[in-house]
XYZ file of C-alpha atoms in Angstrom:
458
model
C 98.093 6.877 120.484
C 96.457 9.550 118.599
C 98.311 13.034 118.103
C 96.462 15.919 119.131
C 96.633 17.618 115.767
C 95.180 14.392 114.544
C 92.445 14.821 116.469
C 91.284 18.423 115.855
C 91.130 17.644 112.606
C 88.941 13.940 112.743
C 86.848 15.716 115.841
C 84.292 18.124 114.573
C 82.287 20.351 116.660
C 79.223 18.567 115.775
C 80.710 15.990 117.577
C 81.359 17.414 120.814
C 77.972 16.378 122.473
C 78.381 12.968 121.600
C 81.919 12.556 122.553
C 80.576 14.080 126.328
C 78.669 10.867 126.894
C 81.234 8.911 125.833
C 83.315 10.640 128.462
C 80.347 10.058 131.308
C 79.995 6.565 129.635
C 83.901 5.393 129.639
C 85.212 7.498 132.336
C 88.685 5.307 131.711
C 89.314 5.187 128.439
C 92.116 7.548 127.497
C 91.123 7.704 123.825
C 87.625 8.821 124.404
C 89.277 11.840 127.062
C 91.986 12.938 124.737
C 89.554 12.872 121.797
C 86.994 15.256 123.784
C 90.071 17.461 125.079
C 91.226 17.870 121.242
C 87.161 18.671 120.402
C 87.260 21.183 123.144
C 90.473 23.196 122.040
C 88.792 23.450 118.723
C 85.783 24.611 119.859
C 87.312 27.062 122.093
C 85.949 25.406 125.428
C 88.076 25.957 127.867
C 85.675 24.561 130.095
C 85.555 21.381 128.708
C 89.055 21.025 127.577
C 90.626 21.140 130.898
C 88.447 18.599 132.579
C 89.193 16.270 129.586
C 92.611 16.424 129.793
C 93.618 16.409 133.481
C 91.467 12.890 133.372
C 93.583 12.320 130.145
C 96.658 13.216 132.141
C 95.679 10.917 134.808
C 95.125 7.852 132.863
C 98.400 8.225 131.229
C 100.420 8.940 134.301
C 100.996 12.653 132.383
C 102.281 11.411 128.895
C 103.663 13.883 126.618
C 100.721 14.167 124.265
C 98.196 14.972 127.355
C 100.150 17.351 129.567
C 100.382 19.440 125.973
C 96.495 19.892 125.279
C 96.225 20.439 129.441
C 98.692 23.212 128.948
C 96.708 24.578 125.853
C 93.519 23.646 127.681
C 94.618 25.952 131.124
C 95.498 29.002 128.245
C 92.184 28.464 126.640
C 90.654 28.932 130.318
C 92.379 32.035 131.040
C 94.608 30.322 133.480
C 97.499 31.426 131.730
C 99.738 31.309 135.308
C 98.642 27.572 135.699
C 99.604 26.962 132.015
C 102.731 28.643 132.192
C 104.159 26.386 135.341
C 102.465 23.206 133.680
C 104.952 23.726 130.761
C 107.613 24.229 132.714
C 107.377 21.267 134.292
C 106.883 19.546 130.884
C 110.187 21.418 129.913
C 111.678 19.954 132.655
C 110.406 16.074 132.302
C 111.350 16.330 128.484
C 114.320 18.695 128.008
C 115.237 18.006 124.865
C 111.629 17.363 123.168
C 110.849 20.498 120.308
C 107.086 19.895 121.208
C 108.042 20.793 124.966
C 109.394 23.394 123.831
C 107.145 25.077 121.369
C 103.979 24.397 124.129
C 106.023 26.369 126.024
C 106.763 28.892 123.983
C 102.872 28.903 123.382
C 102.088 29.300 126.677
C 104.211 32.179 127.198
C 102.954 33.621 124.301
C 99.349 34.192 125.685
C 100.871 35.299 128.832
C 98.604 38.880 129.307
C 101.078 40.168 131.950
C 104.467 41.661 131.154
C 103.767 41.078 127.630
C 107.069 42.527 126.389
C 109.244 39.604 128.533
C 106.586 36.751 127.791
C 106.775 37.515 123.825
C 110.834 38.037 123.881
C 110.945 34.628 126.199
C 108.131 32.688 123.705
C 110.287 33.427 120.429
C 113.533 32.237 122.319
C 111.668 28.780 123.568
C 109.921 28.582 119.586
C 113.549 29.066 118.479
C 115.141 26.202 120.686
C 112.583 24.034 119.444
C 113.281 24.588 115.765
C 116.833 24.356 116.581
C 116.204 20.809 117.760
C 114.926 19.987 114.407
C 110.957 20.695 115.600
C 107.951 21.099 112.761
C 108.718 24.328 110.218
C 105.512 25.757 111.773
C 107.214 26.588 114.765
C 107.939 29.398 112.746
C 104.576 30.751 113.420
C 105.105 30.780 117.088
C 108.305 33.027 116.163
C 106.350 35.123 113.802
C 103.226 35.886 115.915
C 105.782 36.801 119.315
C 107.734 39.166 116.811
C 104.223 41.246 115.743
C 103.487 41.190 119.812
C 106.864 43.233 119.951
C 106.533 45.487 117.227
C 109.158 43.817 114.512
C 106.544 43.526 111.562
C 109.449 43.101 109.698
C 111.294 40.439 111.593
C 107.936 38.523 111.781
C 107.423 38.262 107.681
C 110.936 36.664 107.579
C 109.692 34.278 110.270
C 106.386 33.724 108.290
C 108.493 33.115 105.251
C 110.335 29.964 106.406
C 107.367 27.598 106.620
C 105.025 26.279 104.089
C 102.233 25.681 106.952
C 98.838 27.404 106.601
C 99.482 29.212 109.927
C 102.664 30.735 107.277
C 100.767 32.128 104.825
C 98.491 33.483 106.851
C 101.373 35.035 108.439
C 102.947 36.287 105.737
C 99.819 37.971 104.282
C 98.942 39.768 107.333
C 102.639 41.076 107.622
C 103.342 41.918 103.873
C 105.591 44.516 103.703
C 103.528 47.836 103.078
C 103.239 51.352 103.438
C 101.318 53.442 105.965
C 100.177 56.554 106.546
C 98.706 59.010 109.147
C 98.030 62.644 109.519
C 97.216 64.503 112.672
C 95.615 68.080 113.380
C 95.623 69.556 116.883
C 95.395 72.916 118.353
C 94.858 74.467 121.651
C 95.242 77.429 124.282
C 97.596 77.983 127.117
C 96.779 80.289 130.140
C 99.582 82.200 131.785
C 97.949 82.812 135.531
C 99.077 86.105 137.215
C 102.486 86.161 134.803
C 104.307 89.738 134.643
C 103.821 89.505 130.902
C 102.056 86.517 129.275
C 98.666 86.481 129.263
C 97.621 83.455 126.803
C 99.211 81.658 123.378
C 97.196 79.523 121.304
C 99.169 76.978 118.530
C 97.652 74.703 116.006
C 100.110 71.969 114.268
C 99.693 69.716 111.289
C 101.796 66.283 111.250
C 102.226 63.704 107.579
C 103.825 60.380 108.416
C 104.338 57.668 106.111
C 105.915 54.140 107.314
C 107.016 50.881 105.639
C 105.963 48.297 107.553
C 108.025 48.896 111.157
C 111.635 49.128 109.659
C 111.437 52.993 108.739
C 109.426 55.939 108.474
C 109.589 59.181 108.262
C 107.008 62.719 109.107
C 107.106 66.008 109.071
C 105.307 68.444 111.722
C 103.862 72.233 111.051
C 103.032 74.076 114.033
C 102.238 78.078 115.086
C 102.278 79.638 118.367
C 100.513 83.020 118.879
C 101.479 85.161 121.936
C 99.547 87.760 123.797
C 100.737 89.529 126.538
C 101.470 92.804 127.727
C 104.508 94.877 128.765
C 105.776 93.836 132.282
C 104.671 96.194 135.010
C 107.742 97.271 137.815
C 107.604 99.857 140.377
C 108.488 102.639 138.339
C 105.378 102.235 136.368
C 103.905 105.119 136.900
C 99.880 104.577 138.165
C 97.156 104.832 135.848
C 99.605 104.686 132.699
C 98.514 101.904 130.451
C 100.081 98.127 129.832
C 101.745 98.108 126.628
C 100.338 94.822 124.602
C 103.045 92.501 123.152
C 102.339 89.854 120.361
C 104.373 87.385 118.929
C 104.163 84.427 116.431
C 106.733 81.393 116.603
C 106.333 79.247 113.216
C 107.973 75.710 113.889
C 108.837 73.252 111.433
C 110.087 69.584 112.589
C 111.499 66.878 110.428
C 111.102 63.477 111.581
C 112.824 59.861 110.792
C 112.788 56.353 112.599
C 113.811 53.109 112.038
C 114.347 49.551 114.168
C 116.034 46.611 113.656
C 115.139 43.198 115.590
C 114.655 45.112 119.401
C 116.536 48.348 119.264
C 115.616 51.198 117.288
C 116.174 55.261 116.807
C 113.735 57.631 116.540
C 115.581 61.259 115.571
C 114.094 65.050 115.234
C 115.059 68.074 113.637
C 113.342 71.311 114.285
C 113.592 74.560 113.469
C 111.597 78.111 114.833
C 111.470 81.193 114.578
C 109.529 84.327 116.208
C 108.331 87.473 114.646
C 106.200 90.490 115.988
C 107.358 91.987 119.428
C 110.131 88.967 120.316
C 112.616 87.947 117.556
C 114.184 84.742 117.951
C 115.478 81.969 116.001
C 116.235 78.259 116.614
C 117.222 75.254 115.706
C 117.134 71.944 117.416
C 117.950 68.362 116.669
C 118.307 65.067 118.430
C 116.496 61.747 119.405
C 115.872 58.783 121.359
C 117.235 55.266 120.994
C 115.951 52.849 122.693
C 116.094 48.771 123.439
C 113.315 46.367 124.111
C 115.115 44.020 127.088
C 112.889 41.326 129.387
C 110.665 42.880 130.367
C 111.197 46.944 129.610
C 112.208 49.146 127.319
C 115.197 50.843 127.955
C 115.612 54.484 126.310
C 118.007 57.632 125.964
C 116.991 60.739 124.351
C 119.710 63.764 123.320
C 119.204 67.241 122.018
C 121.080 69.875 120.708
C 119.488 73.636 120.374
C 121.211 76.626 118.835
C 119.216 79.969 119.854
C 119.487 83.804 119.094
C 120.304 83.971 122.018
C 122.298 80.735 123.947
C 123.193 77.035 123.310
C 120.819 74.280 125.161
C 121.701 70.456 125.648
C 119.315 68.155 126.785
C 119.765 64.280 128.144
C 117.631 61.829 129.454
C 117.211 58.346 130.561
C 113.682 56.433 130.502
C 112.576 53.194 131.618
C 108.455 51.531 129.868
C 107.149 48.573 131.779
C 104.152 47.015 130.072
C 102.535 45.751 132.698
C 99.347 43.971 130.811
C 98.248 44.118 127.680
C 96.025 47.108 128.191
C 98.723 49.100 130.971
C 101.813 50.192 130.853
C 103.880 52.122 133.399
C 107.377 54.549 132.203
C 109.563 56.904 134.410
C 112.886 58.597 133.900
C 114.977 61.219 134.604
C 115.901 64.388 132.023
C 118.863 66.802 132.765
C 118.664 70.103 130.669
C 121.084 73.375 130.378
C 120.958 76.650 129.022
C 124.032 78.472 128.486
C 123.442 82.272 127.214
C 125.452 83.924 124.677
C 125.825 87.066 126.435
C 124.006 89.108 129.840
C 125.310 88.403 133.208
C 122.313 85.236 133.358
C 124.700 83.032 132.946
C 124.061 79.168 132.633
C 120.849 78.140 134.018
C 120.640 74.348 134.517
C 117.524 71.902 135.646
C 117.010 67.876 136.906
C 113.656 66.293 136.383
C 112.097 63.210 137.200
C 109.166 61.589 135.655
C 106.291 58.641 136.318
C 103.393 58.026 134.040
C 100.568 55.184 133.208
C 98.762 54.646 129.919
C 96.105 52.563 129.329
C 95.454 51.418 126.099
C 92.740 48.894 125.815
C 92.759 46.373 122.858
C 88.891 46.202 123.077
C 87.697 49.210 124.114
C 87.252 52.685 122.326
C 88.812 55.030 124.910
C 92.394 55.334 126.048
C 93.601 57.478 128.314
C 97.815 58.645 129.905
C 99.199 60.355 132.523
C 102.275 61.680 133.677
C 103.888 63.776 136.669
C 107.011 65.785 136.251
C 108.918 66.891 139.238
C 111.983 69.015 138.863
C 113.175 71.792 136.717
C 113.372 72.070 133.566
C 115.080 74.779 131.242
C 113.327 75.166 127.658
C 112.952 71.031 127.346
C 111.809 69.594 123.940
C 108.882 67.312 123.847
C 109.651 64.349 122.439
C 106.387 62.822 122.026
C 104.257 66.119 121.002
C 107.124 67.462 118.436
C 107.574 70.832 120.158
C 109.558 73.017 122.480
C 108.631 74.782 125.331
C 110.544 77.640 124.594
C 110.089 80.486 127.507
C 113.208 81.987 128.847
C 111.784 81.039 132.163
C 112.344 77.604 133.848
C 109.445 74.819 133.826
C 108.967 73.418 137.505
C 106.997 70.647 138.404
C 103.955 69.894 136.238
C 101.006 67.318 135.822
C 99.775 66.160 132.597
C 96.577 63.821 131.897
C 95.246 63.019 128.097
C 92.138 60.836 126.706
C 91.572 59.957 123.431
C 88.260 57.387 121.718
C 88.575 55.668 118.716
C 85.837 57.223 116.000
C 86.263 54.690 113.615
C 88.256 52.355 111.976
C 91.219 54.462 111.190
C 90.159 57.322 113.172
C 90.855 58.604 116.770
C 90.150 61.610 118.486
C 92.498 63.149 121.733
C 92.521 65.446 124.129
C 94.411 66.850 126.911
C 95.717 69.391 129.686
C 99.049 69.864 131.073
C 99.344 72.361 134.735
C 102.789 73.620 135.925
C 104.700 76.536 136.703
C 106.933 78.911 135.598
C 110.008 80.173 137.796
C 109.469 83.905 137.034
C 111.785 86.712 138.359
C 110.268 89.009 140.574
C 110.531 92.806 139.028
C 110.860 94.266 142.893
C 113.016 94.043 144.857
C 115.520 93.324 142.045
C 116.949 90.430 144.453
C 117.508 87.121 142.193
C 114.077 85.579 143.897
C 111.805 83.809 141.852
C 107.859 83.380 141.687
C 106.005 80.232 140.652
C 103.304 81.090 138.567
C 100.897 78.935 136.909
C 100.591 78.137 133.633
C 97.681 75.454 132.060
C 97.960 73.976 128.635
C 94.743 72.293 126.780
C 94.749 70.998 123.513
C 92.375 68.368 121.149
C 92.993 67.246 118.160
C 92.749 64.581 115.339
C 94.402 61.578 114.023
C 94.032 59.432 111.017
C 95.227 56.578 110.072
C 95.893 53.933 106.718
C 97.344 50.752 106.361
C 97.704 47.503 107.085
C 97.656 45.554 110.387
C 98.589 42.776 111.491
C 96.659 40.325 114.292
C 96.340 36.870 115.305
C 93.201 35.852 115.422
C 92.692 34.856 119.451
């Protein structure tokens, strides 16, 4: 019996044609089948290798060597569910084979749907085979499931251990290096119908550099400009004219992040301050750590602000679902508090829940997110943009939706809009009641990228 990495490399694609009359010719010769299965895996015919190898499979009563290439034959195909129960069952009818194992492991690999569980569950069956003294190159298998999750790092070291071409391609694709990125962005907010805002525009620059995915480290620049005018009660006596009020909050944030294997920490510190009309100060630090289990990633963020004028806390708890390798669904939950440090306000506390989608297509040029926020919120920090919503006023439920297309290589452009409301005191009657009114933030910006990346050629 001929091995199937034999054959690939006796079978050329030249070859092919010929070996399909053979088939027609000697429809029970097992050698001819398995020969024209191996020829169609290397010339990517799924077509082909599938009806090659189920007759191979049938002639041999399913032998080890042709339920393999039928598994690899149904993932060439796109039948990756078929493929996937195939090898179980080869699991099952050789339970202690490494090339079970690993064919397994491969077909869990190409597994488009919950990508996150299929690559943690491929590099645990590539690891059982290795541990039952299987081929070095299972390594690979390790290596390529470790760049699927993220662990550049972890993947090199997997790349490292075997001497196989399939190594040192892996190795040179995962080399430790740095990267960089920069990002501009800027946009308006309206304030619709508020007793004082009218609008605020802000502008930010962001530096990142990265080694590998082990660490990095950026550092955000961002401005705020306020325009408003002096809020109107009552008493204001008619005709008299609104009193304009400007303000400028300068933020700076500090950034760091690192991950081992499947857990990592990604932490912020930020300080701002506001001149003109409003004086304020703060300063605000925190993170999220997170965990990659089968098939999410689990998540808890913390922060801790000290303002001019009160303390803030913020928790939350998020769950991210890849669903395919293009979608990906999140939620959680986010508790904030505002104590202040003197007035009879008080503490002023808020529970929000959250949903999103993103898609982010591996061969297409746009990508697009969404998100809907439903709850209260008391001056929350935005994780993901680097800034803080800082209005003295509680956030209530809000929508966001962003887009961004890829305008080159290393290039990709974004924008977006965020609607909610702000919980706004009513100036008469004095009575404690509060007024939603709406408030619609639009930004667009630019991000560039350098570096190396890693990819298995599919």
């Amino acid at each position: 019996m001929i091995g199937i990495l034999m054959l690939v490399g006796l079978v050329s694609a030249g070859a092919s044609e010929d070996l399909q009359q053979a088939f027609a010719r000697w429809p029970e010769d097992y050698a001819t089948a398995a020969a024209l299965g191996a020829a169609a895996l290397a010339d990517h015919d799924g077509t082909w290798a599938v009806r090659a190898w189920t007759r191979a499979a049938a002639l041999s009563n399913g032998n080890l060597e042709s339920r393999v290439g039928l598994v690899r034959a149904y993932t060439l195909a796109g039948a990756h569910g078929e493929a996937t129960s195939r090898a179980h069952d080869l699991v099952e009818a050789y339970p202690h084979t490494p090339t079970a194992l690993a064919t397994l492991g491969w077909a869990q690999r190409w597994q488009p749907r919950l990508p996150q569980r299929s690559a943690i569950h491929a590099a645990r069956s590539y690891e059982a085979a290795l541990q039952l003294g299987g081929t070095d190159a299972y390594h690979c298998g390790v290596g390529w499931s470790r760049v699927q999750l993220g662990d550049r790092m972890g993947a090199h070291h997997a790349f490292a251990k075997t001497s196989a071409r399939c190594g040192r391609e892996g190795t040179a694709a995962t080399q430790p290096a740095w990267s960089t990125w920069g990002t501009t962005v800027g946009g308006v907010t309206r304030f619709v119908e508020h007793p004082w805002r009218t609008r605020s525009t802000h502008m930010g620059l962001q530096a990142g550099l990265q080694r590998s995915s082990q660490v990095g480290v950026d550092i955000t620049a961002r401005r705020v400009g306020l325009q408003g005018v002096e809020a109107r009660t009552r008493s204001t006596p008619a005709g008299s004219s609104a009193t304009p009020i400007r303000a400028r909050q300068d933020e700076i944030w500090l950034g760091g992040r690192t991950r081992a294997r499947r857990v990592g920490v990604d932490a912020r510190l930020g300080w701002a301050r506001t001149v003109g009309d409003i004086d304020a100060t703060a300063l605000v630090m925190g993170g999220r750590g997170w965990a990659q289990l089968s098939p999410v990633t689990l998540g808890i963020t913390g922060f801790s602000g000290a303002y001019s004028d009160g303390s803030h806390r913020q928790m939350g708890l998020d769950v991210d679902l890849p669903v395919t390798l293009d979608w990906a669904v999140s939620s959680g939950v986010q508790h904030t508090r505002f104590v202040a440090a003197s007035g009879p306000s008080g503490a002023q506390t808020g529970t929000m829940g959250w949903v999103g989608a993103r898609w982010l297509p591996r061969t297409h040029p746009w990508s697009a997110e969404a998100a809907v926020r439903i709850g209260r919120e008391v001056r929350p920090v935005r994780l993901a943009s680097t800034a803080v919503w800082n209005f003295e006023e509680p956030l209530l439920t809000s929508g966001m939706l962003s887009a961004g297309r890829l305008l080159g290589a290393r290039c990709t452009g974004f924008a977006g809009v965020e609607v909610g409301a702000l919980a706004v005191p009513e100036q008469a009657p004095p009575d404690g009641s509060l007024a939603a009114h709406t408030v619609v933030a639009g930004h667009m910006g630019l991000r560039v990228q350098s570096g190396p990346r890693a990819e298995e050629r599919r």
